[in-house]
């Protein structure tokens, strides 16, 4: 509740107080970073494919993770072949833009692991600057496979914020025709990830370039094989099959409440 001005408070004092608070409010608003939660959901059936933790990043458009027709970087190869949590890839991202924010998704109970069919994972990208972190990128291994992955080839394809800094990310869904082959390892049962009795580190080097994955025939090796989690792999999908969804939401910060309190106080001083 607002109180009336005390007898010894002058209109001039109120004006200065209001000016000071509004100045602080303006500075706080300009400096306030944004936290965005990214939630991913595996849309495939219960005996189908999984994903390694999704390496997410927010950047200015300067972060180009890979290009179709070019050799995969060590960071992309690390994720696409081993399902790694992205230490090498994140180092590459930060080398391209030191102010980028990057992190892998985690399971609901915490910790890293495969994104199994029907399951969801999330991560909060904290402290985003709507200008320096305007665009979103992702990369993850699609398993079982030798070096199949998902990722956006264009660094400016997905916007979190518009040119004015407003949050506009609404989410998207990928279909199977968006799968990539890193071209770094020969495809086959030997050396495949996510299959019981195989080691992802054993695959034979291919020395190729990134191309669109052969989603129609490239997974026949794994049919009937027991996966690491214990289920027998049985899956079929075509170019239009939805495989994974991405959703975005702003996470409210305590500073939001503080700014609201400043606004209320300013309103009181204006009386």
C-alpha positions as semicolon CSV with decimal commas, in nm:
position;residue;x (nm);y (nm);z (nm)
1;X;0,000;0,000;0,000
2;X;0,128;0,346;-0,087
3;X;0,146;0,613;0,184
4;X;0,090;0,982;0,122
5;X;0,399;1,204;0,115
6;X;0,531;1,287;0,459
7;X;0,505;1,653;0,567
8;X;0,877;1,714;0,529
9;X;0,890;1,567;0,176
10;X;0,896;1,831;-0,093
11;X;0,770;1,788;-0,451
12;X;1,129;1,842;-0,566
13;X;1,249;1,551;-0,351
14;X;0,977;1,330;-0,494
15;X;1,076;1,427;-0,846
16;X;1,441;1,341;-0,781
17;X;1,344;1,011;-0,619
18;X;1,124;0,920;-0,911
19;X;1,399;1,012;-1,158
20;X;1,654;0,801;-0,969
21;X;1,430;0,497;-0,954
22;X;1,333;0,523;-1,319
23;X;1,700;0,551;-1,413
24;X;1,782;0,238;-1,213
25;X;1,483;0,063;-1,365
26;X;1,598;0,152;-1,715
27;X;1,950;0,028;-1,650
28;X;1,822;-0,292;-1,491
29;X;1,593;-0,363;-1,785
30;X;1,872;-0,303;-2,036
31;X;2,115;-0,524;-1,847
32;X;1,866;-0,803;-1,770
33;X;1,963;-1,127;-1,940
34;X;1,713;-1,390;-2,046
35;X;1,705;-1,756;-1,943
36;X;1,550;-1,992;-2,198
37;X;1,452;-2,352;-2,131
38;X;1,491;-2,588;-2,426
39;X;1,289;-2,911;-2,408
40;X;1,338;-3,192;-2,659
41;X;1,112;-3,496;-2,702
42;X;1,186;-3,818;-2,891
43;X;0,878;-3,879;-3,106
44;X;0,967;-4,231;-3,224
45;X;0,807;-4,560;-3,118
46;X;0,915;-4,767;-2,815
47;X;1,152;-5,001;-3,005
48;X;1,294;-4,734;-3,234
49;X;1,591;-4,498;-3,237
50;X;1,727;-4,272;-2,965
51;X;1,942;-3,958;-2,951
52;X;2,253;-3,868;-2,757
53;X;2,222;-3,558;-2,534
54;X;2,142;-3,267;-2,764
55;X;2,419;-3,006;-2,767
56;X;2,237;-2,673;-2,772
57;X;2,380;-2,326;-2,827
58;X;2,262;-1,966;-2,855
59;X;2,474;-1,726;-3,059
60;X;2,479;-1,422;-3,287
61;X;2,479;-1,623;-3,609
62;X;2,857;-1,655;-3,606
63;X;2,854;-2,022;-3,500
64;X;2,858;-2,254;-3,802
65;X;2,884;-2,612;-3,674
66;X;2,912;-2,792;-4,009
67;X;2,846;-2,764;-4,380
68;X;2,702;-3,021;-4,615
69;X;2,973;-3,139;-4,855
70;X;3,260;-3,056;-4,617
71;X;3,445;-3,277;-4,372
72;X;3,303;-3,282;-4,020
73;X;3,503;-3,097;-3,754
74;X;3,652;-3,296;-3,463
75;X;3,369;-3,171;-3,241
76;X;3,096;-3,282;-3,479
77;X;3,273;-3,615;-3,537
78;X;3,299;-3,667;-3,160
79;X;2,923;-3,628;-3,117
80;X;2,819;-3,806;-3,439
81;X;3,036;-4,115;-3,375
82;X;3,042;-4,147;-2,995
83;X;2,732;-3,964;-2,875
84;X;2,954;-3,746;-2,658
85;X;2,817;-3,469;-2,438
86;X;2,994;-3,214;-2,653
87;X;3,306;-3,093;-2,472
88;X;3,502;-3,070;-2,798
89;X;3,208;-2,926;-2,992
90;X;3,139;-2,664;-2,725
91;X;3,507;-2,562;-2,737
92;X;3,469;-2,512;-3,113
93;X;3,151;-2,310;-3,061
94;X;3,316;-2,078;-2,810
95;X;3,618;-2,038;-3,038
96;X;3,384;-1,901;-3,306
97;X;3,200;-1,676;-3,060
98;X;3,324;-1,638;-2,700
99;X;2,988;-1,488;-2,593
100;X;2,790;-1,789;-2,719
101;X;2,609;-1,999;-2,458
102;X;2,622;-2,377;-2,507
103;X;2,517;-2,681;-2,303
104;X;2,384;-3,038;-2,348
105;X;2,035;-3,147;-2,250
106;X;1,983;-3,363;-1,941
107;X;1,731;-3,622;-1,825
108;X;1,439;-3,514;-1,608
109;X;1,609;-3,650;-1,296
110;X;1,942;-3,493;-1,389
111;X;2,246;-3,649;-1,550
112;X;2,331;-3,732;-1,909
113;X;2,213;-4,030;-2,109
114;X;2,036;-4,127;-2,429
115;X;1,707;-3,959;-2,516
116;X;1,502;-4,277;-2,545
117;X;1,184;-4,317;-2,753
118;X;0,897;-4,121;-2,599
119;X;1,119;-3,947;-2,344
120;X;1,207;-3,580;-2,298
121;X;1,517;-3,391;-2,187
122;X;1,579;-3,023;-2,121
123;X;1,841;-2,760;-2,052
124;X;1,826;-2,396;-1,947
125;X;2,046;-2,164;-2,151
126;X;2,115;-1,897;-1,890
127;X;2,206;-1,532;-1,926
128;X;2,119;-1,487;-2,292
129;X;2,170;-1,149;-2,453
130;X;1,894;-1,111;-2,717
131;X;2,148;-0,967;-2,960
132;X;2,460;-1,174;-2,888
133;X;2,253;-1,492;-2,847
134;X;1,978;-1,435;-3,101
135;X;2,006;-1,767;-3,289
136;X;1,981;-2,132;-3,182
137;X;2,180;-2,435;-3,295
138;X;2,170;-2,802;-3,199
139;X;2,358;-3,125;-3,267
140;X;2,308;-3,484;-3,151
141;X;2,391;-3,840;-3,254
142;X;2,102;-4,052;-3,385
143;X;2,140;-4,408;-3,259
144;X;2,190;-4,688;-3,334
145;X;2,430;-4,578;-3,605
146;X;2,796;-4,523;-3,679
147;X;2,791;-4,148;-3,746
148;X;2,434;-4,033;-3,812
149;X;2,333;-3,707;-3,648
150;X;2,087;-3,419;-3,640
151;X;2,196;-3,056;-3,659
152;X;2,119;-2,729;-3,836
153;X;2,342;-2,658;-4,135
154;X;2,248;-2,286;-4,139
155;X;2,352;-2,093;-3,826
156;X;2,073;-1,836;-3,872
157;X;1,788;-2,077;-3,949
158;X;1,637;-2,075;-3,598
159;X;1,568;-1,750;-3,414
160;X;1,522;-1,722;-3,040
161;X;1,483;-1,342;-3,054
162;X;1,389;-1,100;-3,330
163;X;1,595;-0,801;-3,441
164;X;1,437;-0,590;-3,168
165;X;1,525;-0,836;-2,892
166;X;1,176;-0,983;-2,844
167;X;1,155;-1,356;-2,766
168;X;0,988;-1,529;-3,061
169;X;1,098;-1,896;-3,048
170;X;0,794;-2,120;-3,077
171;X;0,952;-2,460;-3,130
172;X;0,980;-2,698;-3,425
173;X;0,971;-3,066;-3,522
174;X;1,226;-3,254;-3,729
175;X;1,140;-3,533;-3,971
176;X;1,367;-3,818;-4,079
177;X;1,476;-3,641;-4,395
178;X;1,672;-3,402;-4,170
179;X;1,919;-3,672;-4,065
180;X;2,286;-3,627;-4,160
181;X;2,573;-3,870;-4,215
182;X;2,903;-3,727;-4,087
183;X;3,100;-3,925;-4,346
184;X;3,364;-4,001;-4,085
185;X;3,290;-4,369;-4,020
186;X;3,185;-4,661;-4,241
187;X;2,823;-4,757;-4,181
188;X;2,759;-5,109;-4,055
189;X;2,688;-5,314;-3,746
190;X;3,056;-5,319;-3,651
191;X;3,149;-5,022;-3,436
192;X;2,794;-4,893;-3,408
193;X;2,678;-4,706;-3,099
194;X;2,382;-4,814;-2,882
195;X;2,400;-5,184;-2,983
196;X;2,489;-5,440;-2,715
197;X;2,824;-5,606;-2,780
198;X;2,949;-5,328;-3,008
199;X;3,190;-5,046;-2,923
200;X;3,137;-4,708;-3,085
201;X;3,514;-4,654;-3,077
202;X;3,579;-4,951;-3,310
203;X;3,429;-4,820;-3,634
204;X;3,640;-4,799;-3,950
205;X;3,736;-4,451;-4,070
206;X;3,561;-4,338;-4,387
207;X;3,729;-4,005;-4,461
208;X;3,422;-3,864;-4,633
209;X;3,215;-3,548;-4,601
210;X;2,884;-3,458;-4,441
211;X;2,588;-3,568;-4,654
212;X;2,218;-3,636;-4,610
213;X;2,170;-3,971;-4,435
214;X;2,028;-4,272;-4,616
215;X;1,732;-4,293;-4,377
216;X;1,546;-4,541;-4,603
217;X;1,810;-4,817;-4,597
218;X;2,084;-4,702;-4,363
219;X;1,942;-4,865;-4,049
220;X;1,876;-5,220;-4,173
221;X;2,196;-5,338;-3,999
222;X;2,036;-5,287;-3,659
223;X;1,698;-5,454;-3,704
224;X;1,658;-5,734;-3,449
225;X;1,968;-5,631;-3,252
226;X;1,954;-5,579;-2,877
227;X;2,018;-5,220;-2,776
228;X;2,217;-5,095;-2,479
229;X;1,901;-5,024;-2,275
230;X;1,785;-5,382;-2,342
231;X;1,507;-5,357;-2,600
232;X;1,526;-5,526;-2,940
233;X;1,554;-5,269;-3,216
234;X;1,264;-5,277;-3,460
235;X;1,193;-4,959;-3,649
236;X;1,089;-4,826;-3,985
237;X;1,042;-4,467;-4,092
238;X;1,027;-4,260;-4,406
239;X;1,123;-3,906;-4,499
240;X;0,811;-3,760;-4,340
241;X;0,829;-3,945;-4,008
242;X;0,854;-3,699;-3,714
243;X;1,156;-3,793;-3,504
244;X;1,213;-3,518;-3,247
245;X;1,053;-3,193;-3,130
246;X;1,205;-2,879;-2,977
247;X;1,014;-2,642;-2,748
248;X;1,131;-2,311;-2,597
249;X;1,013;-2,104;-2,303
250;X;1,149;-1,809;-2,108
251;X;1,229;-1,894;-1,747
252;X;1,118;-1,613;-1,511
253;X;1,398;-1,468;-1,301
254;X;1,383;-1,323;-0,947
255;X;1,488;-0,990;-1,100
256;X;1,149;-0,975;-1,271
257;X;0,977;-0,947;-0,934
258;X;1,228;-0,683;-0,825
259;X;1,154;-0,474;-1,132
260;X;0,782;-0,503;-1,063
261;X;0,842;-0,375;-0,711
262;X;1,037;-0,079;-0,849
263;X;0,749;0,002;-1,080
264;X;0,506;-0,008;-0,789
265;X;0,730;0,218;-0,582
266;X;0,758;0,461;-0,870
267;X;0,380;0,472;-0,896
268;X;0,361;0,557;-0,525
269;X;0,610;0,842;-0,558
270;X;0,414;0,988;-0,845
271;X;0,109;1,047;-0,622
